[in-house]
Amino acid sequence: MNIETILSNASVIPVIEIPNLDVVSELVAALTGGGLKVIELTLRTDCALEALSTMKAQAPDLFIGMGTILSEDDVEKSIDAGADFLVTPGASLSLLAALKSAGRPALPGVATVSEAITAIDAGFNALKFFPAEASGGLPVLKAIHAVMPNVSFCPTGGIDAKKATDYLALPNVPCVGGSWIAPKNLIANQDWNAIEHNAKIASALK
Ligand SMILES: O=C(O)C(=O)C[C@H](O)[C@H](O)COP(=O)(O)O
């Protein structure tokens, strides 16, 4: 499985912060019930790695990426936990090398053309564009397409369902990421119906 195949299975990748393991089972049921095939967890809570393993056991066919990867140590821990792919918000040369040698599909984060060239040099053709809206959003991705038409981007950061449609209309955007499908407040309120509803809308986007 390569990153292009994973991205082609998802127009929207929900980026999810797991507060505790108690929510995992119903959260996965809501996301998969809404038709989503790919999700990303953030490595920002203590239980994130265990949550990933628990989710994979519950839903082996769900592609689960680990996001917020900042270091080689994060890469190793995420692979040990069973991450199907790895996502970083940005990248140093050493982090790019660690992603490459991990042998797991990866989506390094970039916010500028020079960062994109650095990631391409390291062997990556699918990149996360982060933070998408704050970095200039649609016009930036349109301009980048002109100079690197073979590179795909998953814009993430400040995107909602409405903006997602505009991004997905770009030729270099196979999918977008965002927290709006399963935001912290809906998870805290255990509002699984609302999350499943958001997931249905997200999985219907093209
Ligand atoms: O931790 C990461 O790796 C991230 O991707 C940071 C944010 O969680 C996402 O960018 C979602 O951002 P919002 O959709 O604007 O809430």
Short mmCIF file of N, CA and C in Angstrom, two decimals, residues 8-183:
data_model
loop_
_atom_site.label_atom_id
_atom_site.label_comp_id
_atom_site.label_asym_id
_atom_site.label_seq_id
_atom_site.Cartn_x
_atom_site.Cartn_y
_atom_site.Cartn_z
N SER A 8 -6.35 8.05 -2.15
CA SER A 8 -7.44 7.89 -3.14
C SER A 8 -8.66 7.22 -2.51
N ASN A 9 -8.49 6.65 -1.32
CA ASN A 9 -9.62 6.06 -0.59
C ASN A 9 -10.34 7.06 0.30
N ALA A 10 -9.87 8.32 0.28
CA ALA A 10 -10.44 9.30 1.22
C ALA A 10 -10.47 10.67 0.60
N SER A 11 -11.65 11.27 0.47
CA SER A 11 -11.68 12.69 0.10
C SER A 11 -11.44 13.54 1.33
N VAL A 12 -11.83 13.02 2.48
CA VAL A 12 -11.63 13.75 3.74
C VAL A 12 -11.00 12.81 4.77
N ILE A 13 -9.91 13.26 5.36
CA ILE A 13 -9.31 12.50 6.47
C ILE A 13 -9.60 13.26 7.77
N PRO A 14 -10.45 12.69 8.64
CA PRO A 14 -10.67 13.37 9.92
C PRO A 14 -9.41 13.30 10.78
N VAL A 15 -9.05 14.42 11.35
CA VAL A 15 -7.88 14.48 12.25
C VAL A 15 -8.46 14.50 13.67
N ILE A 16 -8.11 13.48 14.45
CA ILE A 16 -8.82 13.27 15.71
C ILE A 16 -7.88 13.23 16.90
N GLU A 17 -8.24 14.01 17.92
CA GLU A 17 -7.49 13.98 19.19
C GLU A 17 -8.30 13.11 20.15
N ILE A 18 -7.68 12.02 20.59
CA ILE A 18 -8.38 11.07 21.48
C ILE A 18 -8.13 11.47 22.93
N PRO A 19 -9.18 11.82 23.70
CA PRO A 19 -8.95 12.26 25.07
C PRO A 19 -8.70 11.10 26.04
N ASN A 20 -9.34 9.96 25.78
CA ASN A 20 -9.16 8.79 26.64
C ASN A 20 -9.67 7.55 25.92
N LEU A 21 -9.27 6.38 26.43
CA LEU A 21 -9.59 5.14 25.70
C LEU A 21 -11.07 4.77 25.75
N ASP A 22 -11.80 5.36 26.69
CA ASP A 22 -13.22 5.01 26.84
C ASP A 22 -14.05 5.37 25.61
N VAL A 23 -13.59 6.38 24.85
CA VAL A 23 -14.39 6.86 23.72
C VAL A 23 -14.12 6.06 22.43
N VAL A 24 -13.06 5.25 22.45
CA VAL A 24 -12.56 4.69 21.19
C VAL A 24 -13.59 3.84 20.45
N SER A 25 -14.23 2.93 21.17
CA SER A 25 -15.11 1.97 20.51
C SER A 25 -16.27 2.66 19.78
N GLU A 26 -16.95 3.55 20.49
CA GLU A 26 -18.10 4.21 19.86
C GLU A 26 -17.69 5.22 18.80
N LEU A 27 -16.52 5.81 18.99
CA LEU A 27 -16.00 6.75 17.99
C LEU A 27 -15.72 6.02 16.68
N VAL A 28 -15.04 4.89 16.76
CA VAL A 28 -14.74 4.11 15.54
C VAL A 28 -16.05 3.68 14.87
N ALA A 29 -17.01 3.25 15.68
CA ALA A 29 -18.30 2.81 15.10
C ALA A 29 -18.96 3.97 14.36
N ALA A 30 -18.90 5.17 14.93
CA ALA A 30 -19.52 6.34 14.27
C ALA A 30 -18.81 6.69 12.97
N LEU A 31 -17.48 6.65 12.99
CA LEU A 31 -16.70 7.04 11.80
C LEU A 31 -16.89 6.02 10.67
N THR A 32 -16.79 4.75 11.00
CA THR A 32 -16.95 3.73 9.96
C THR A 32 -18.41 3.63 9.54
N GLY A 33 -19.32 3.83 10.50
CA GLY A 33 -20.76 3.84 10.16
C GLY A 33 -21.09 4.97 9.19
N GLY A 34 -20.33 6.05 9.27
CA GLY A 34 -20.51 7.18 8.35
C GLY A 34 -19.80 6.97 7.03
N GLY A 35 -19.13 5.83 6.86
CA GLY A 35 -18.55 5.49 5.56
C GLY A 35 -17.09 5.87 5.38
N LEU A 36 -16.43 6.35 6.45
CA LEU A 36 -15.03 6.75 6.30
C LEU A 36 -14.11 5.53 6.31
N LYS A 37 -13.09 5.57 5.47
CA LYS A 37 -12.15 4.44 5.37
C LYS A 37 -10.76 4.79 5.88
N VAL A 38 -10.50 6.11 6.03
CA VAL A 38 -9.17 6.56 6.44
C VAL A 38 -9.33 7.62 7.52
N ILE A 39 -8.58 7.50 8.61
CA ILE A 39 -8.59 8.53 9.66
C ILE A 39 -7.15 8.80 10.12
N GLU A 40 -6.98 9.94 10.79
CA GLU A 40 -5.66 10.26 11.36
C GLU A 40 -5.85 10.62 12.83
N LEU A 41 -5.07 9.99 13.69
CA LEU A 41 -5.06 10.37 15.11
C LEU A 41 -3.91 11.33 15.34
N THR A 42 -4.06 12.21 16.32
CA THR A 42 -2.94 13.09 16.65
C THR A 42 -2.14 12.47 17.80
N LEU A 43 -0.83 12.61 17.71
CA LEU A 43 0.04 12.10 18.78
C LEU A 43 0.21 13.21 19.82
N ARG A 44 -0.94 13.66 20.34
CA ARG A 44 -0.89 14.80 21.25
C ARG A 44 -1.51 14.49 22.60
N THR A 45 -2.02 13.27 22.73
CA THR A 45 -2.55 12.87 24.04
C THR A 45 -1.84 11.59 24.46
N ASP A 46 -1.77 11.38 25.77
CA ASP A 46 -1.01 10.24 26.30
C ASP A 46 -1.50 8.91 25.78
N CYS A 47 -2.81 8.84 25.48
CA CYS A 47 -3.39 7.56 25.10
C CYS A 47 -3.40 7.32 23.59
N ALA A 48 -2.79 8.23 22.81
CA ALA A 48 -2.94 8.16 21.35
C ALA A 48 -2.43 6.84 20.76
N LEU A 49 -1.26 6.37 21.26
CA LEU A 49 -0.69 5.15 20.69
C LEU A 49 -1.55 3.93 21.03
N GLU A 50 -1.99 3.87 22.27
CA GLU A 50 -2.85 2.74 22.67
C GLU A 50 -4.20 2.82 21.96
N ALA A 51 -4.68 4.04 21.75
CA ALA A 51 -5.95 4.21 21.03
C ALA A 51 -5.83 3.66 19.62
N LEU A 52 -4.67 3.92 18.99
CA LEU A 52 -4.48 3.43 17.63
C LEU A 52 -4.52 1.90 17.59
N SER A 53 -3.79 1.25 18.51
CA SER A 53 -3.79 -0.23 18.55
C SER A 53 -5.19 -0.76 18.80
N THR A 54 -5.92 -0.12 19.71
CA THR A 54 -7.28 -0.57 20.04
C THR A 54 -8.20 -0.42 18.82
N MET A 55 -8.06 0.69 18.12
CA MET A 55 -8.89 0.92 16.93
C MET A 55 -8.60 -0.10 15.84
N LYS A 56 -7.29 -0.40 15.63
CA LYS A 56 -6.94 -1.37 14.59
C LYS A 56 -7.52 -2.74 14.92
N ALA A 57 -7.56 -3.09 16.22
CA ALA A 57 -8.12 -4.39 16.61
C ALA A 57 -9.62 -4.41 16.34
N GLN A 58 -10.27 -3.27 16.56
CA GLN A 58 -11.73 -3.20 16.37
C GLN A 58 -12.10 -3.12 14.88
N ALA A 59 -11.30 -2.38 14.13
CA ALA A 59 -11.63 -2.14 12.72
C ALA A 59 -10.38 -2.33 11.87
N PRO A 60 -10.02 -3.61 11.60
CA PRO A 60 -8.76 -3.89 10.90
C PRO A 60 -8.71 -3.27 9.50
N ASP A 61 -9.86 -3.06 8.87
CA ASP A 61 -9.86 -2.52 7.50
C ASP A 61 -9.79 -1.00 7.45
N LEU A 62 -9.93 -0.35 8.59
CA LEU A 62 -9.83 1.12 8.63
C LEU A 62 -8.35 1.50 8.55
N PHE A 63 -8.00 2.39 7.60
CA PHE A 63 -6.62 2.87 7.52
C PHE A 63 -6.45 3.96 8.58
N ILE A 64 -5.52 3.74 9.49
CA ILE A 64 -5.33 4.72 10.56
C ILE A 64 -3.91 5.27 10.51
N GLY A 65 -3.83 6.57 10.29
CA GLY A 65 -2.53 7.24 10.29
C GLY A 65 -2.27 7.87 11.65
N MET A 66 -0.99 7.98 12.00
CA MET A 66 -0.64 8.74 13.19
C MET A 66 -0.10 10.09 12.74
N GLY A 67 -0.70 11.15 13.26
CA GLY A 67 -0.29 12.50 12.91
C GLY A 67 0.48 13.16 14.04
N THR A 68 0.83 14.41 13.83
CA THR A 68 1.62 15.20 14.78
C THR A 68 2.97 14.53 15.07
N ILE A 69 3.51 13.82 14.08
CA ILE A 69 4.82 13.19 14.26
C ILE A 69 5.90 14.24 14.08
N LEU A 70 6.72 14.40 15.11
CA LEU A 70 7.74 15.46 15.13
C LEU A 70 9.17 14.94 15.12
N SER A 71 9.34 13.65 15.44
CA SER A 71 10.71 13.14 15.63
C SER A 71 10.81 11.68 15.18
N GLU A 72 12.05 11.21 15.09
CA GLU A 72 12.30 9.82 14.73
C GLU A 72 11.68 8.89 15.79
N ASP A 73 11.76 9.31 17.04
CA ASP A 73 11.17 8.52 18.12
C ASP A 73 9.66 8.37 17.91
N ASP A 74 8.99 9.48 17.50
CA ASP A 74 7.54 9.41 17.22
C ASP A 74 7.26 8.42 16.08
N VAL A 75 8.15 8.42 15.07
CA VAL A 75 7.98 7.50 13.94
C VAL A 75 8.00 6.06 14.45
N GLU A 76 9.00 5.74 15.26
CA GLU A 76 9.16 4.37 15.75
C GLU A 76 7.98 3.94 16.62
N LYS A 77 7.57 4.84 17.53
CA LYS A 77 6.45 4.51 18.44
C LYS A 77 5.17 4.28 17.65
N SER A 78 4.97 5.08 16.62
CA SER A 78 3.74 4.98 15.84
C SER A 78 3.70 3.68 15.03
N ILE A 79 4.86 3.30 14.49
CA ILE A 79 4.92 2.04 13.74
C ILE A 79 4.69 0.87 14.68
N ASP A 80 5.29 0.92 15.86
CA ASP A 80 5.09 -0.15 16.85
C ASP A 80 3.62 -0.27 17.24
N ALA A 81 2.91 0.86 17.25
CA ALA A 81 1.49 0.83 17.64
C ALA A 81 0.60 0.35 16.48
N GLY A 82 1.20 0.22 15.29
CA GLY A 82 0.42 -0.32 14.16
C GLY A 82 -0.11 0.73 13.20
N ALA A 83 0.49 1.92 13.18
CA ALA A 83 0.01 2.96 12.27
C ALA A 83 0.14 2.51 10.82
N ASP A 84 -0.92 2.72 10.03
CA ASP A 84 -0.87 2.36 8.61
C ASP A 84 -0.11 3.40 7.81
N PHE A 85 -0.11 4.64 8.29
CA PHE A 85 0.67 5.68 7.62
C PHE A 85 1.03 6.75 8.65
N LEU A 86 1.98 7.60 8.26
CA LEU A 86 2.55 8.57 9.19
C LEU A 86 2.38 9.97 8.62
N VAL A 87 1.97 10.92 9.46
CA VAL A 87 1.74 12.29 9.00
C VAL A 87 2.51 13.26 9.91
N THR A 88 3.23 14.20 9.29
CA THR A 88 3.95 15.19 10.09
C THR A 88 3.43 16.59 9.74
N PRO A 89 3.42 17.50 10.70
CA PRO A 89 2.97 18.87 10.39
C PRO A 89 4.02 19.67 9.62
N GLY A 90 5.29 19.29 9.73
CA GLY A 90 6.40 19.92 9.02
C GLY A 90 7.50 18.88 8.95
N ALA A 91 8.67 19.25 8.49
CA ALA A 91 9.71 18.22 8.40
C ALA A 91 11.10 18.82 8.38
N SER A 92 12.01 18.18 9.11
CA SER A 92 13.45 18.47 8.99
C SER A 92 14.02 17.41 8.06
N LEU A 93 15.28 17.59 7.64
CA LEU A 93 15.92 16.58 6.80
C LEU A 93 15.98 15.24 7.53
N SER A 94 16.27 15.29 8.83
CA SER A 94 16.40 14.02 9.56
C SER A 94 15.03 13.35 9.73
N LEU A 95 13.97 14.16 9.89
CA LEU A 95 12.64 13.54 10.00
C LEU A 95 12.23 12.94 8.65
N LEU A 96 12.53 13.62 7.55
CA LEU A 96 12.23 13.06 6.23
C LEU A 96 12.96 11.73 6.03
N ALA A 97 14.23 11.69 6.47
CA ALA A 97 15.01 10.46 6.32
C ALA A 97 14.41 9.35 7.18
N ALA A 98 13.95 9.70 8.38
CA ALA A 98 13.34 8.70 9.28
C ALA A 98 12.05 8.16 8.67
N LEU A 99 11.26 9.04 8.06
CA LEU A 99 10.01 8.60 7.42
C LEU A 99 10.34 7.67 6.26
N LYS A 100 11.36 8.02 5.49
CA LYS A 100 11.71 7.22 4.31
C LYS A 100 12.17 5.84 4.74
N SER A 101 13.04 5.80 5.76
CA SER A 101 13.59 4.49 6.13
C SER A 101 12.58 3.67 6.93
N ALA A 102 11.50 4.30 7.40
CA ALA A 102 10.48 3.54 8.14
C ALA A 102 9.74 2.57 7.23
N GLY A 103 9.76 2.84 5.92
CA GLY A 103 9.11 1.92 4.99
C GLY A 103 7.60 1.88 5.12
N ARG A 104 7.02 2.90 5.70
CA ARG A 104 5.56 2.98 5.88
C ARG A 104 5.08 4.18 5.06
N PRO A 105 3.89 4.12 4.43
CA PRO A 105 3.42 5.30 3.70
C PRO A 105 3.45 6.53 4.61
N ALA A 106 3.87 7.67 4.03
CA ALA A 106 4.00 8.87 4.87
C ALA A 106 3.61 10.11 4.10
N LEU A 107 3.14 11.08 4.86
CA LEU A 107 2.68 12.36 4.32
C LEU A 107 3.40 13.46 5.10
N PRO A 108 4.58 13.87 4.61
CA PRO A 108 5.28 14.94 5.34
C PRO A 108 4.59 16.27 5.15
N GLY A 109 4.64 17.11 6.18
CA GLY A 109 3.99 18.41 6.12
C GLY A 109 4.90 19.47 5.53
N VAL A 110 4.31 20.33 4.70
CA VAL A 110 5.04 21.49 4.15
C VAL A 110 4.09 22.68 4.13
N ALA A 111 4.69 23.88 4.16
CA ALA A 111 3.87 25.10 4.06
C ALA A 111 4.37 26.03 2.96
N THR A 112 5.52 25.70 2.35
CA THR A 112 6.09 26.59 1.32
C THR A 112 6.61 25.76 0.14
N VAL A 113 6.88 26.45 -0.96
CA VAL A 113 7.43 25.79 -2.15
C VAL A 113 8.80 25.18 -1.82
N SER A 114 9.63 25.92 -1.10
CA SER A 114 10.97 25.38 -0.78
C SER A 114 10.87 24.13 0.08
N GLU A 115 9.94 24.14 1.03
CA GLU A 115 9.77 22.92 1.85
C GLU A 115 9.27 21.76 0.99
N ALA A 116 8.41 22.08 0.03
CA ALA A 116 7.92 21.02 -0.87
C ALA A 116 9.09 20.45 -1.68
N ILE A 117 9.97 21.33 -2.17
CA ILE A 117 11.13 20.85 -2.95
C ILE A 117 12.03 19.96 -2.08
N THR A 118 12.21 20.35 -0.84
CA THR A 118 13.02 19.53 0.07
C THR A 118 12.39 18.14 0.25
N ALA A 119 11.07 18.11 0.41
CA ALA A 119 10.38 16.81 0.60
C ALA A 119 10.42 15.98 -0.68
N ILE A 120 10.29 16.65 -1.83
CA ILE A 120 10.37 15.93 -3.12
C ILE A 120 11.77 15.33 -3.29
N ASP A 121 12.79 16.13 -2.96
CA ASP A 121 14.18 15.65 -3.02
C ASP A 121 14.37 14.40 -2.16
N ALA A 122 13.65 14.35 -1.04
CA ALA A 122 13.77 13.20 -0.13
C ALA A 122 12.92 12.02 -0.61
N GLY A 123 12.20 12.19 -1.72
CA GLY A 123 11.48 11.06 -2.30
C GLY A 123 9.98 11.03 -2.07
N PHE A 124 9.39 12.17 -1.68
CA PHE A 124 7.95 12.21 -1.40
C PHE A 124 7.21 13.02 -2.48
N ASN A 125 6.12 12.46 -2.97
CA ASN A 125 5.31 13.17 -3.98
C ASN A 125 3.89 13.46 -3.50
N ALA A 126 3.57 13.05 -2.29
CA ALA A 126 2.29 13.37 -1.67
C ALA A 126 2.62 14.04 -0.34
N LEU A 127 2.11 15.25 -0.16
CA LEU A 127 2.51 16.06 0.99
C LEU A 127 1.29 16.61 1.71
N LYS A 128 1.43 16.83 3.01
CA LYS A 128 0.39 17.55 3.75
C LYS A 128 0.69 19.05 3.60
N PHE A 129 -0.30 19.85 3.29
CA PHE A 129 -0.12 21.30 3.24
C PHE A 129 -0.70 21.85 4.54
N PHE A 130 0.19 22.28 5.43
CA PHE A 130 -0.22 22.65 6.79
C PHE A 130 0.56 23.87 7.27
N PRO A 131 -0.08 24.81 7.98
CA PRO A 131 -1.54 24.93 8.20
C PRO A 131 -2.18 25.58 6.98
N ALA A 132 -3.08 24.87 6.34
CA ALA A 132 -3.53 25.23 4.99
C ALA A 132 -4.09 26.65 4.89
N GLU A 133 -5.09 26.95 5.68
CA GLU A 133 -5.74 28.26 5.54
C GLU A 133 -4.78 29.39 5.95
N ALA A 134 -4.06 29.18 7.03
CA ALA A 134 -3.14 30.22 7.52
C ALA A 134 -1.96 30.42 6.58
N SER A 135 -1.65 29.40 5.76
CA SER A 135 -0.52 29.50 4.83
C SER A 135 -0.93 30.01 3.46
N GLY A 136 -2.17 30.43 3.32
CA GLY A 136 -2.60 31.02 2.04
C GLY A 136 -3.64 30.22 1.29
N GLY A 137 -3.87 28.97 1.71
CA GLY A 137 -4.99 28.19 1.20
C GLY A 137 -4.99 27.95 -0.31
N LEU A 138 -6.19 28.07 -0.87
CA LEU A 138 -6.42 27.71 -2.28
C LEU A 138 -5.48 28.40 -3.27
N PRO A 139 -5.28 29.73 -3.18
CA PRO A 139 -4.43 30.37 -4.21
C PRO A 139 -3.00 29.83 -4.19
N VAL A 140 -2.51 29.48 -3.02
CA VAL A 140 -1.15 28.94 -2.92
C VAL A 140 -1.08 27.57 -3.62
N LEU A 141 -2.06 26.71 -3.34
CA LEU A 141 -2.04 25.38 -3.97
C LEU A 141 -2.22 25.48 -5.49
N LYS A 142 -3.03 26.44 -5.93
CA LYS A 142 -3.18 26.65 -7.39
C LYS A 142 -1.84 27.06 -8.00
N ALA A 143 -1.16 27.98 -7.35
CA ALA A 143 0.13 28.46 -7.87
C ALA A 143 1.18 27.34 -7.85
N ILE A 144 1.16 26.53 -6.80
CA ILE A 144 2.14 25.44 -6.69
C ILE A 144 1.90 24.40 -7.79
N HIS A 145 0.63 24.18 -8.13
CA HIS A 145 0.32 23.18 -9.17
C HIS A 145 1.01 23.52 -10.50
N ALA A 146 1.13 24.82 -10.77
CA ALA A 146 1.74 25.23 -12.03
C ALA A 146 3.21 24.82 -12.09
N VAL A 147 3.89 24.83 -10.95
CA VAL A 147 5.33 24.53 -10.98
C VAL A 147 5.66 23.08 -10.63
N MET A 148 4.76 22.40 -9.93
CA MET A 148 5.00 20.98 -9.63
C MET A 148 3.69 20.19 -9.80
N PRO A 149 3.29 19.99 -11.07
CA PRO A 149 1.98 19.38 -11.36
C PRO A 149 1.85 17.92 -10.91
N ASN A 150 2.99 17.26 -10.65
CA ASN A 150 2.90 15.85 -10.28
C ASN A 150 2.88 15.61 -8.77
N VAL A 151 2.82 16.69 -8.01
CA VAL A 151 2.82 16.54 -6.55
C VAL A 151 1.40 16.74 -6.02
N SER A 152 0.96 15.82 -5.14
CA SER A 152 -0.37 15.92 -4.52
C SER A 152 -0.26 16.49 -3.12
N PHE A 153 -1.30 17.19 -2.72
CA PHE A 153 -1.33 17.79 -1.39
C PHE A 153 -2.61 17.40 -0.65
N CYS A 154 -2.45 17.19 0.65
CA CYS A 154 -3.60 17.02 1.53
C CYS A 154 -3.63 18.26 2.44
N PRO A 155 -4.35 19.32 2.04
CA PRO A 155 -4.40 20.51 2.89
C PRO A 155 -5.13 20.22 4.19
N THR A 156 -4.58 20.74 5.27
CA THR A 156 -5.15 20.51 6.61
C THR A 156 -4.90 21.76 7.45
N GLY A 157 -5.91 22.15 8.22
CA GLY A 157 -5.75 23.32 9.09
C GLY A 157 -6.69 24.43 8.67
N GLY A 158 -7.78 24.59 9.44
CA GLY A 158 -8.73 25.66 9.15
C GLY A 158 -9.75 25.32 8.09
N ILE A 159 -9.87 24.03 7.75
CA ILE A 159 -10.80 23.62 6.69
C ILE A 159 -12.07 23.05 7.32
N ASP A 160 -13.22 23.41 6.73
CA ASP A 160 -14.50 22.83 7.15
C ASP A 160 -15.15 22.18 5.93
N ALA A 161 -16.37 21.66 6.11
CA ALA A 161 -17.01 20.91 5.02
C ALA A 161 -17.18 21.77 3.77
N LYS A 162 -17.51 23.04 3.97
CA LYS A 162 -17.75 23.92 2.82
C LYS A 162 -16.43 24.21 2.08
N LYS A 163 -15.40 24.55 2.84
CA LYS A 163 -14.10 24.83 2.21
C LYS A 163 -13.52 23.56 1.57
N ALA A 164 -13.83 22.41 2.16
CA ALA A 164 -13.29 21.15 1.63
C ALA A 164 -13.67 20.97 0.16
N THR A 165 -14.90 21.32 -0.19
CA THR A 165 -15.35 21.17 -1.59
C THR A 165 -14.49 22.00 -2.53
N ASP A 166 -14.15 23.22 -2.12
CA ASP A 166 -13.32 24.09 -2.97
C ASP A 166 -11.91 23.51 -3.13
N TYR A 167 -11.35 23.01 -2.04
CA TYR A 167 -10.01 22.40 -2.14
C TYR A 167 -10.04 21.17 -3.04
N LEU A 168 -11.08 20.34 -2.87
CA LEU A 168 -11.12 19.07 -3.61
C LEU A 168 -11.31 19.30 -5.11
N ALA A 169 -11.73 20.51 -5.50
CA ALA A 169 -11.88 20.83 -6.92
C ALA A 169 -10.52 21.08 -7.59
N LEU A 170 -9.46 21.26 -6.78
CA LEU A 170 -8.13 21.51 -7.35
C LEU A 170 -7.53 20.19 -7.86
N PRO A 171 -6.79 20.25 -8.98
CA PRO A 171 -6.24 19.01 -9.55
C PRO A 171 -5.16 18.37 -8.69
N ASN A 172 -4.53 19.14 -7.80
CA ASN A 172 -3.45 18.59 -6.96
C ASN A 172 -3.91 18.26 -5.54
N VAL A 173 -5.23 18.19 -5.34
CA VAL A 173 -5.76 17.88 -3.99
C VAL A 173 -6.67 16.64 -4.04
N PRO A 174 -6.13 15.45 -3.76
CA PRO A 174 -6.97 14.25 -3.74
C PRO A 174 -7.82 14.16 -2.47
N CYS A 175 -7.36 14.80 -1.40
CA CYS A 175 -8.13 14.75 -0.16
C CYS A 175 -7.73 15.91 0.75
N VAL A 176 -8.57 16.20 1.73
CA VAL A 176 -8.26 17.25 2.71
C VAL A 176 -8.35 16.63 4.11
N GLY A 177 -7.70 17.27 5.08
CA GLY A 177 -7.80 16.81 6.46
C GLY A 177 -8.45 17.87 7.32
N GLY A 178 -9.04 17.43 8.43
CA GLY A 178 -9.62 18.42 9.33
C GLY A 178 -10.26 17.79 10.54
N SER A 179 -10.40 18.62 11.58
CA SER A 179 -10.95 18.12 12.84
C SER A 179 -12.47 18.27 12.91
N TRP A 180 -13.09 18.88 11.86
CA TRP A 180 -14.50 19.22 12.00
C TRP A 180 -15.42 18.00 12.04
N ILE A 181 -14.98 16.87 11.58
CA ILE A 181 -15.85 15.67 11.57
C ILE A 181 -16.05 15.16 13.00
N ALA A 182 -14.95 15.09 13.74
CA ALA A 182 -15.03 14.61 15.12
C ALA A 182 -14.28 15.58 16.03
N PRO A 183 -14.82 16.79 16.20
CA PRO A 183 -14.13 17.77 17.04
C PRO A 183 -14.20 17.40 18.52
#
